[in-house]
Tab-separated table of N, CA, C and O in Angstrom:
chain	number	residue	atom	x	y	z
A	1	UNK	N	-5.623	-15.730	-53.294
A	1	UNK	CA	-3.996	-15.850	-53.045
A	1	UNK	C	-3.736	-14.916	-52.243
A	1	UNK	O	-3.010	-15.017	-51.233
A	2	UNK	N	-3.989	-13.431	-52.616
A	2	UNK	CA	-3.669	-12.495	-51.992
A	2	UNK	C	-4.247	-12.122	-50.519
A	2	UNK	O	-3.434	-11.820	-49.581
A	3	UNK	N	-5.358	-12.759	-50.327
A	3	UNK	CA	-5.795	-12.996	-48.890
A	3	UNK	C	-5.155	-13.929	-47.999
A	3	UNK	O	-4.620	-13.453	-46.928
A	4	UNK	N	-4.412	-14.995	-48.631
A	4	UNK	CA	-3.626	-15.827	-48.010
A	4	UNK	C	-2.430	-15.092	-47.479
A	4	UNK	O	-1.879	-15.326	-46.348
A	5	UNK	N	-1.900	-14.450	-48.504
A	5	UNK	CA	-0.722	-13.883	-48.209
A	5	UNK	C	-0.770	-13.070	-47.232
A	5	UNK	O	0.297	-12.430	-46.249
A	6	UNK	N	-1.693	-11.854	-47.214
A	6	UNK	CA	-1.944	-10.937	-46.281
A	6	UNK	C	-2.060	-11.523	-44.861
A	6	UNK	O	-1.578	-10.937	-43.848
A	7	UNK	N	-2.861	-12.731	-44.774
A	7	UNK	CA	-3.119	-13.284	-43.290
A	7	UNK	C	-1.559	-13.643	-42.802
A	7	UNK	O	-1.304	-13.719	-41.800
A	8	UNK	N	-0.848	-14.370	-43.924
A	8	UNK	CA	0.546	-14.818	-43.341
A	8	UNK	C	1.131	-13.836	-42.982
A	8	UNK	O	2.294	-13.777	-41.896
A	9	UNK	N	1.411	-12.550	-43.547
A	9	UNK	CA	2.001	-11.391	-43.178
A	9	UNK	C	1.623	-10.772	-41.788
A	9	UNK	O	2.421	-10.695	-40.699
A	10	UNK	N	0.240	-10.777	-41.541
A	10	UNK	CA	-0.089	-10.535	-40.373
A	10	UNK	C	0.328	-11.551	-39.176
A	10	UNK	O	0.541	-11.104	-38.114
A	11	UNK	N	0.300	-12.677	-39.728
A	11	UNK	CA	0.391	-13.429	-38.444
A	11	UNK	C	2.020	-13.427	-37.957
A	11	UNK	O	2.025	-13.665	-37.127
A	12	UNK	N	2.845	-13.206	-39.125
A	12	UNK	CA	4.127	-12.989	-38.823
A	12	UNK	C	4.518	-11.877	-37.972
A	12	UNK	O	5.184	-11.888	-37.140
A	13	UNK	N	3.837	-10.718	-38.319
A	13	UNK	CA	3.794	-9.537	-37.757
A	13	UNK	C	3.333	-9.638	-36.118
A	13	UNK	O	4.214	-9.249	-35.205
A	14	UNK	N	2.521	-10.353	-36.020
A	14	UNK	CA	1.918	-10.463	-34.504
A	14	UNK	C	2.709	-11.413	-33.516
A	14	UNK	O	3.014	-11.251	-32.746
A	15	UNK	N	3.303	-12.352	-34.394
A	15	UNK	CA	4.379	-13.338	-33.791
A	15	UNK	C	5.573	-12.825	-33.349
A	15	UNK	O	6.270	-13.062	-32.292
A	16	UNK	N	5.802	-11.871	-34.118
A	16	UNK	CA	7.067	-10.941	-33.742
A	16	UNK	C	6.936	-9.989	-32.653
A	16	UNK	O	7.918	-9.792	-31.637
A	17	UNK	N	5.636	-9.495	-32.616
A	17	UNK	CA	5.373	-8.505	-31.657
A	17	UNK	C	5.124	-9.026	-30.335
A	17	UNK	O	5.663	-8.602	-29.082
A	18	UNK	N	4.201	-10.063	-30.139
A	18	UNK	CA	3.930	-10.844	-28.855
A	18	UNK	C	5.068	-10.961	-27.844
A	18	UNK	O	5.142	-10.839	-26.682
A	19	UNK	N	6.267	-11.727	-28.551
A	19	UNK	CA	7.349	-11.931	-27.331
A	19	UNK	C	7.919	-10.707	-26.675
A	19	UNK	O	8.172	-10.545	-25.523
A	20	UNK	N	7.666	-9.465	-27.286
A	20	UNK	CA	8.447	-8.345	-26.812
A	20	UNK	C	7.245	-7.629	-25.885
A	20	UNK	O	7.601	-7.229	-24.850
A	21	UNK	N	5.959	-7.717	-26.296
A	21	UNK	CA	4.930	-7.391	-25.348
A	21	UNK	C	4.795	-8.068	-24.287
A	21	UNK	O	4.758	-7.505	-23.055
A	22	UNK	N	5.160	-9.441	-24.139
A	22	UNK	CA	5.040	-10.357	-23.040
A	22	UNK	C	6.142	-9.882	-22.070
A	22	UNK	O	6.282	-9.657	-20.806
A	23	UNK	N	7.572	-9.665	-22.649
A	23	UNK	CA	8.505	-9.480	-21.827
A	23	UNK	C	8.237	-8.126	-21.194
A	23	UNK	O	8.912	-7.830	-19.935
A	24	UNK	N	7.834	-7.281	-21.764
A	24	UNK	CA	7.466	-5.780	-21.145
A	24	UNK	C	6.487	-5.791	-19.962
A	24	UNK	O	6.794	-5.327	-18.941
A	25	UNK	N	5.624	-6.943	-20.141
A	25	UNK	CA	4.302	-6.890	-19.095
A	25	UNK	C	5.232	-7.601	-18.073
A	25	UNK	O	5.017	-7.253	-16.937
A	26	UNK	N	5.965	-8.709	-18.004
A	26	UNK	CA	6.636	-9.272	-17.038
A	26	UNK	C	7.527	-8.265	-16.323
A	26	UNK	O	7.815	-8.455	-15.093
A	27	UNK	N	8.262	-7.458	-16.918
A	27	UNK	CA	9.154	-6.481	-16.334
A	27	UNK	C	8.238	-5.442	-15.600
A	27	UNK	O	8.617	-5.088	-14.564
A	28	UNK	N	7.182	-4.853	-16.074
A	28	UNK	CA	6.479	-4.114	-15.275
A	28	UNK	C	5.930	-4.860	-14.147
A	28	UNK	O	5.845	-4.120	-12.853
A	29	UNK	N	5.515	-5.961	-14.074
A	29	UNK	CA	5.090	-6.704	-12.983
A	29	UNK	C	6.019	-6.831	-11.982
A	29	UNK	O	5.951	-6.690	-10.779
A	30	UNK	N	7.206	-7.075	-12.398
A	30	UNK	CA	8.496	-7.510	-11.525
A	30	UNK	C	8.756	-6.034	-10.789
A	30	UNK	O	9.031	-6.004	-9.486
A	31	UNK	N	8.646	-4.832	-11.696
A	31	UNK	CA	9.105	-3.555	-11.001
A	31	UNK	C	7.914	-3.208	-9.961
A	31	UNK	O	8.197	-2.877	-8.781
A	32	UNK	N	6.774	-3.584	-10.459
A	32	UNK	CA	5.842	-3.321	-9.204
A	32	UNK	C	5.715	-3.990	-8.129
A	32	UNK	O	5.345	-3.477	-6.976
A	33	UNK	N	6.082	-4.980	-8.277
A	33	UNK	CA	5.978	-6.086	-7.194
A	33	UNK	C	7.197	-5.746	-6.094
A	33	UNK	O	7.312	-5.946	-4.925
A	34	UNK	N	8.478	-5.135	-6.594
A	34	UNK	CA	9.515	-4.673	-5.804
A	34	UNK	C	9.540	-3.129	-5.205
A	34	UNK	O	10.392	-2.863	-4.727
A	35	UNK	N	8.415	-2.713	-5.304
A	35	UNK	CA	8.372	-1.381	-4.849
A	35	UNK	C	8.460	-1.345	-3.268
A	35	UNK	O	7.478	-2.176	-2.853
A	36	UNK	N	9.189	-0.454	-2.600
A	36	UNK	CA	9.254	-0.459	-1.308
A	36	UNK	C	8.933	0.783	-0.563
A	36	UNK	O	9.388	1.867	-1.444
A	37	UNK	N	8.527	1.019	0.534
A	37	UNK	CA	8.296	2.260	1.159
A	37	UNK	C	9.520	2.566	2.285
A	37	UNK	O	9.710	1.598	2.941
A	38	UNK	N	10.223	3.590	2.161
A	38	UNK	CA	11.394	3.785	2.898
A	38	UNK	C	10.930	4.943	4.040
A	38	UNK	O	10.337	5.915	3.731
A	39	UNK	N	10.953	4.431	5.248
A	39	UNK	CA	10.593	5.329	6.356
A	39	UNK	C	11.519	6.086	6.796
A	39	UNK	O	12.681	5.544	7.083
A	40	UNK	N	11.514	7.365	7.132
A	40	UNK	CA	12.412	8.404	7.875
A	40	UNK	C	12.132	8.872	8.945
A	40	UNK	O	12.598	10.040	9.197
A	41	UNK	N	11.514	8.035	9.869
A	41	UNK	CA	11.245	8.751	11.065
A	41	UNK	C	12.349	8.624	12.066
A	41	UNK	O	13.147	7.506	11.926
A	42	UNK	N	12.350	9.325	13.192
A	42	UNK	CA	13.092	9.052	14.107
A	42	UNK	C	12.732	7.801	14.931
A	42	UNK	O	11.983	7.189	14.706
A	43	UNK	N	13.583	7.458	15.878
A	43	UNK	CA	13.466	6.347	16.601
A	43	UNK	C	12.130	6.292	17.642
A	43	UNK	O	11.586	5.374	17.717
A	44	UNK	N	12.300	7.480	18.224
A	44	UNK	CA	11.058	7.584	19.107
A	44	UNK	C	9.691	7.864	18.261
A	44	UNK	O	8.482	7.117	18.568
A	45	UNK	N	9.554	8.355	17.072
A	45	UNK	CA	8.519	8.360	16.243
A	45	UNK	C	8.347	6.793	15.791
A	45	UNK	O	7.102	6.549	15.775
A	46	UNK	N	9.169	6.173	15.330
A	46	UNK	CA	8.933	4.812	15.078
A	46	UNK	C	8.396	3.868	16.239
A	46	UNK	O	7.714	2.824	16.045
A	47	UNK	N	9.026	3.960	17.319
A	47	UNK	CA	8.392	3.398	18.435
A	47	UNK	C	7.164	3.691	18.682
A	47	UNK	O	6.380	2.485	19.089
A	48	UNK	N	6.668	5.110	18.402
A	48	UNK	CA	5.321	5.300	18.652
A	48	UNK	C	4.202	4.504	17.499
A	48	UNK	O	3.184	3.975	17.697
A	49	UNK	N	4.948	4.611	16.352
A	49	UNK	CA	4.145	4.033	15.280
A	49	UNK	C	4.035	2.498	15.537
A	49	UNK	O	2.862	2.091	15.125
A	50	UNK	N	5.237	1.719	16.077
A	50	UNK	CA	4.994	0.378	16.198
A	50	UNK	C	3.967	0.081	17.225
A	50	UNK	O	3.276	-0.890	17.287
A	51	UNK	N	4.138	1.050	18.577
A	51	UNK	CA	2.840	0.990	19.447
A	51	UNK	C	1.620	0.781	19.108
A	51	UNK	O	0.780	0.077	19.518
A	52	UNK	N	1.326	1.897	18.004
A	52	UNK	CA	-0.202	2.097	17.614
A	52	UNK	C	-0.471	0.823	16.485
A	52	UNK	O	-1.418	0.119	16.786
A	53	UNK	N	0.715	0.381	15.787
A	53	UNK	CA	0.343	-0.838	15.184
A	53	UNK	C	0.018	-2.215	16.086
A	53	UNK	O	-1.056	-2.863	15.411
A	54	UNK	N	0.816	-2.227	16.961
A	54	UNK	CA	0.404	-3.501	17.822
A	54	UNK	C	-1.022	-3.289	18.363
A	54	UNK	O	-1.803	-4.203	18.636
A	55	UNK	N	-1.250	-2.062	19.018
A	55	UNK	CA	-2.699	-2.009	19.455
A	55	UNK	C	-3.813	-2.099	18.543
A	55	UNK	O	-4.799	-2.797	18.832
A	56	UNK	N	-3.620	-1.767	17.319
A	56	UNK	CA	-4.696	-1.750	16.209
A	56	UNK	C	-4.905	-3.283	15.945
A	56	UNK	O	-6.112	-3.486	15.463
A	57	UNK	N	-3.737	-3.919	15.581
A	57	UNK	CA	-3.876	-5.126	14.728
A	57	UNK	C	-2.995	-6.420	15.193
A	57	UNK	O	-2.890	-7.258	14.590
A	58	UNK	N	-1.958	-5.874	16.239
A	58	UNK	CA	-1.028	-6.818	16.537
A	58	UNK	C	-0.123	-6.698	15.554
A	58	UNK	O	0.985	-7.773	15.368
A	59	UNK	N	0.013	-5.915	14.657
A	59	UNK	CA	1.196	-5.882	13.708
A	59	UNK	C	0.811	-6.547	12.355
A	59	UNK	O	1.534	-6.851	11.636
A	60	UNK	N	-0.388	-6.937	12.395
A	60	UNK	CA	-0.890	-7.738	11.253
A	60	UNK	C	-1.339	-6.947	9.982
A	60	UNK	O	-2.303	-6.198	10.060
A	61	UNK	N	-0.529	-7.036	9.028
A	61	UNK	CA	-0.956	-6.340	7.643
A	61	UNK	C	-2.352	-6.779	6.954
A	61	UNK	O	-2.954	-5.998	6.304
A	62	UNK	N	-2.702	-7.917	7.155
A	62	UNK	CA	-3.956	-8.544	6.783
A	62	UNK	C	-5.145	-8.134	8.021
A	62	UNK	O	-6.342	-8.943	7.458
A	63	UNK	N	-5.147	-7.648	8.928
A	63	UNK	CA	-6.057	-7.664	9.804
A	63	UNK	C	-7.264	-6.917	9.134
A	63	UNK	O	-7.144	-5.922	8.534
A	64	UNK	N	-8.431	-7.343	9.676
A	64	UNK	CA	-9.821	-6.575	8.949
A	64	UNK	C	-10.847	-6.585	9.954
A	64	UNK	O	-10.949	-7.276	10.864
A	65	UNK	N	-11.502	-5.236	10.019
A	65	UNK	CA	-12.157	-5.301	11.035
A	65	UNK	C	-13.515	-4.407	10.331
A	65	UNK	O	-13.422	-3.074	10.427
A	66	UNK	N	-14.489	-4.836	9.540
A	66	UNK	CA	-15.315	-4.136	8.766
A	66	UNK	C	-14.807	-3.259	7.759
A	66	UNK	O	-14.007	-3.835	6.910
A	67	UNK	N	-14.866	-2.025	7.863
A	67	UNK	CA	-14.424	-1.166	6.754
A	67	UNK	C	-12.924	-0.883	7.119
A	67	UNK	O	-12.294	-0.053	6.329
A	68	UNK	N	-12.365	-1.287	8.279
A	68	UNK	CA	-10.807	-0.831	8.461
A	68	UNK	C	-10.234	-2.223	8.028
A	68	UNK	O	-10.325	-3.395	8.517
A	69	UNK	N	-8.895	-1.763	7.730
A	69	UNK	CA	-7.761	-2.808	7.188
A	69	UNK	C	-6.439	-2.678	7.393
A	69	UNK	O	-6.191	-1.641	7.203
A	70	UNK	N	-5.881	-3.808	7.687
A	70	UNK	CA	-4.473	-3.777	7.782
A	70	UNK	C	-3.712	-3.394	8.991
A	70	UNK	O	-4.348	-3.321	10.077
A	71	UNK	N	-2.655	-3.205	9.104
A	71	UNK	CA	-1.653	-3.185	10.258
A	71	UNK	C	-1.953	-1.727	11.207
A	71	UNK	O	-2.010	-1.868	12.239
A	72	UNK	N	-2.744	-0.823	10.507
A	72	UNK	CA	-2.948	0.386	11.194
A	72	UNK	C	-4.457	0.655	11.367
A	72	UNK	O	-4.804	1.619	11.986
A	73	UNK	N	-5.152	-0.275	10.669
A	73	UNK	CA	-6.747	-0.166	10.686
A	73	UNK	C	-7.370	0.933	10.200
A	73	UNK	O	-8.210	1.711	10.502
A	74	UNK	N	-6.600	1.269	9.087
A	74	UNK	CA	-7.161	2.634	8.222
A	74	UNK	C	-8.253	2.194	7.408
A	74	UNK	O	-8.744	0.611	7.101
A	75	UNK	N	-9.349	2.978	7.102
A	75	UNK	CA	-10.238	2.772	6.529
A	75	UNK	C	-9.938	2.199	4.894
A	75	UNK	O	-9.023	2.916	4.307
A	76	UNK	N	-10.801	1.530	4.466
A	76	UNK	CA	-10.284	0.889	3.116
A	76	UNK	C	-10.404	1.814	1.991
A	76	UNK	O	-9.432	1.892	0.976
A	77	UNK	N	-11.157	3.059	2.150
A	77	UNK	CA	-10.962	4.029	1.238
A	77	UNK	C	-9.767	4.868	1.209
A	77	UNK	O	-9.178	5.301	0.204
A	78	UNK	N	-9.182	4.869	2.499
A	78	UNK	CA	-7.868	5.694	2.367
A	78	UNK	C	-6.776	4.559	1.620
A	78	UNK	O	-5.843	5.344	1.029
A	79	UNK	N	-6.854	3.445	1.639
A	79	UNK	CA	-5.729	2.701	0.986
A	79	UNK	C	-6.170	2.552	-0.593
A	79	UNK	O	-5.230	2.035	-1.279
A	80	UNK	N	-7.250	2.881	-1.182
A	80	UNK	CA	-7.739	3.034	-2.251
A	80	UNK	C	-7.343	1.816	-3.230
A	80	UNK	O	-6.942	1.606	-4.351
A	81	UNK	N	-7.713	0.586	-2.517
A	81	UNK	CA	-7.836	-0.529	-3.237
A	81	UNK	C	-6.302	-1.495	-3.350
A	81	UNK	O	-5.907	-2.353	-3.537
A	82	UNK	N	-5.148	-0.482	-2.754
A	82	UNK	CA	-4.030	-0.964	-2.511
A	82	UNK	C	-3.651	-1.488	-1.214
A	82	UNK	O	-3.131	-0.669	-0.306
A	83	UNK	N	-3.607	-2.947	-0.936
A	83	UNK	CA	-3.358	-3.092	0.415
A	83	UNK	C	-2.053	-3.471	0.680
A	83	UNK	O	-1.544	-4.194	1.646
A	84	UNK	N	-1.228	-3.414	-0.252
A	84	UNK	CA	0.129	-3.803	-0.075
A	84	UNK	C	1.017	-3.172	1.405
A	84	UNK	O	0.637	-2.204	1.544
A	85	UNK	N	1.939	-3.621	1.813
A	85	UNK	CA	2.743	-3.024	2.972
A	85	UNK	C	3.205	-1.687	2.694
A	85	UNK	O	3.171	-1.046	3.474
A	86	UNK	N	3.889	-1.526	1.654
A	86	UNK	CA	4.339	-0.421	1.323
A	86	UNK	C	3.321	0.799	1.104
A	86	UNK	O	3.502	1.882	1.802
A	87	UNK	N	2.103	0.396	0.582
A	87	UNK	CA	1.080	1.534	0.834
A	87	UNK	C	0.397	1.874	2.005
A	87	UNK	O	0.368	2.703	2.615
A	88	UNK	N	0.283	0.586	2.642
A	88	UNK	CA	-0.184	0.837	4.394
A	88	UNK	C	0.655	1.658	4.848
A	88	UNK	O	0.278	2.480	5.647
A	89	UNK	N	2.043	1.524	5.017
A	89	UNK	CA	3.077	2.328	5.709
A	89	UNK	C	2.983	3.662	5.285
A	89	UNK	O	2.829	4.493	5.936
A	90	UNK	N	2.953	3.915	3.819
A	90	UNK	CA	2.807	5.321	3.369
A	90	UNK	C	1.707	5.997	3.736
A	90	UNK	O	1.876	7.312	4.240
A	91	UNK	N	0.456	5.457	3.520
A	91	UNK	CA	-0.680	6.212	3.948
A	91	UNK	C	-0.810	6.154	5.479
A	91	UNK	O	-1.394	7.299	5.964
A	92	UNK	N	-0.431	5.433	6.270
A	92	UNK	CA	-0.461	5.548	7.789
A	92	UNK	C	0.494	6.697	8.053
A	92	UNK	O	0.113	7.522	8.836
A	93	UNK	N	1.581	7.023	7.626
A	93	UNK	CA	2.344	8.052	7.811
A	93	UNK	C	1.883	9.371	7.382
A	93	UNK	O	1.853	10.378	8.199
A	94	UNK	N	0.997	9.276	6.287
A	94	UNK	CA	0.323	10.573	5.834
A	94	UNK	C	-0.673	10.923	6.671
A	94	UNK	O	-1.020	12.052	7.094
A	95	UNK	N	-1.459	9.672	6.995
A	95	UNK	CA	-2.568	10.166	8.076
A	95	UNK	C	-2.348	10.543	9.242
A	95	UNK	O	-2.820	11.529	9.848
A	96	UNK	N	-0.885	9.981	9.943
A	96	UNK	CA	-0.769	10.284	11.175
A	96	UNK	C	-0.223	11.812	11.123
A	96	UNK	O	-0.718	12.734	12.214
A	97	UNK	N	0.432	12.211	10.250
A	97	UNK	CA	1.010	13.593	10.032
A	97	UNK	C	0.099	14.540	9.768
A	97	UNK	O	0.041	15.579	10.369
A	98	UNK	N	-0.907	14.035	8.925
A	98	UNK	CA	-2.086	15.111	8.535
A	98	UNK	C	-2.969	15.442	9.635
A	98	UNK	O	-3.403	16.435	9.985
A	99	UNK	N	-3.251	14.365	10.404
A	99	UNK	CA	-4.212	14.401	11.536
A	99	UNK	C	-3.472	14.826	12.944
A	99	UNK	O	-4.304	15.722	13.588
A	100	UNK	N	-2.479	14.459	13.278
A	100	UNK	CA	-2.007	14.347	14.486
A	100	UNK	C	-0.549	15.312	14.606
A	100	UNK	O	-0.171	15.678	15.762
A	101	UNK	N	0.109	15.241	13.501
A	101	UNK	CA	1.450	15.976	13.387
A	101	UNK	C	2.661	15.260	13.487
A	101	UNK	O	3.484	15.215	12.669
A	102	UNK	N	2.465	14.299	14.559
A	102	UNK	CA	3.460	13.386	14.569
A	102	UNK	C	2.929	12.040	15.281
A	102	UNK	O	1.889	11.743	15.770
A	103	UNK	N	3.645	10.879	15.199
A	103	UNK	CA	3.273	9.508	15.750
A	103	UNK	C	3.147	9.563	17.073
A	103	UNK	O	2.224	9.082	17.821
A	104	UNK	N	4.023	10.359	17.776
A	104	UNK	CA	3.951	10.375	19.247
A	104	UNK	C	2.474	11.195	19.383
A	104	UNK	O	2.006	10.740	20.659
A	105	UNK	N	2.014	12.026	19.058
A	105	UNK	CA	0.961	12.888	19.184
A	105	UNK	C	-0.373	11.858	19.020
A	105	UNK	O	-1.353	11.951	19.584
A	106	UNK	N	-0.150	10.966	18.110
A	106	UNK	CA	-1.152	10.001	17.599
A	106	UNK	C	-1.054	9.087	18.721
A	106	UNK	O	-2.354	8.765	19.041
A	107	UNK	N	-0.125	8.801	19.286
A	107	UNK	CA	-0.152	7.755	20.422
A	107	UNK	C	-0.874	8.716	21.664
A	107	UNK	O	-1.563	7.742	22.285
A	108	UNK	N	-0.441	9.684	21.804
A	108	UNK	CA	-1.269	10.321	23.102
A	108	UNK	C	-2.694	10.285	22.794
A	108	UNK	O	-3.698	10.214	23.663
A	109	UNK	N	-3.191	10.447	21.320
A	109	UNK	CA	-4.487	10.491	21.232
A	109	UNK	C	-5.105	8.971	21.534
A	109	UNK	O	-6.339	8.868	21.916
A	110	UNK	N	-4.545	8.158	21.089
A	110	UNK	CA	-4.915	6.814	21.244
A	110	UNK	C	-5.124	6.412	22.720
A	110	UNK	O	-6.084	5.784	22.940
A	111	UNK	N	-3.905	6.853	23.468
A	111	UNK	CA	-4.338	6.824	24.971
A	111	UNK	C	-5.198	7.288	25.644
A	111	UNK	O	-5.917	6.887	26.515
A	112	UNK	N	-5.791	8.468	25.096
A	112	UNK	CA	-6.796	9.329	25.573
A	112	UNK	C	-8.184	8.584	24.990
A	112	UNK	O	-9.323	8.582	25.826
A	113	UNK	N	-8.032	8.354	23.787
A	113	UNK	CA	-9.740	7.875	23.282
A	113	UNK	C	-9.767	6.336	22.703
A	113	UNK	O	-10.859	6.223	22.501
A	114	UNK	N	-8.628	5.481	22.805
A	114	UNK	CA	-8.727	4.134	22.282
A	114	UNK	C	-8.638	3.968	21.008
A	114	UNK	O	-9.335	2.936	20.673
A	115	UNK	N	-8.256	5.014	20.095
A	115	UNK	CA	-8.484	4.797	18.648
A	115	UNK	C	-7.502	5.608	18.229
A	115	UNK	O	-7.158	6.637	18.596
A	116	UNK	N	-7.075	5.204	16.715
A	116	UNK	CA	-5.905	6.041	16.151
A	116	UNK	C	-6.633	6.979	14.939
A	116	UNK	O	-7.385	6.384	14.451
């Protein structure tokens, strides 16, 4: 009889905990899905960035070419498995600024070499 009572108490505790765990998980999922990247570039920088995106992928976030992926055709390792639009934008900005200093310099490089 004690075993049956213990089982019932455990079942009751689990049933009380599960709805709260489910709501926390759905809240987390919703929060993760609504993450956005805010770009703070000047007009001329945005224009150069858009020009490169058009040359690299036609502006397609799902464009794929071997190990290169997304709107800016970054290597998949740079994106670290996160192919979201926000991560592609953020990673592209970091890449352009660390490698070229500005998007305008990145565009100049593209015009000279045919790649970003």
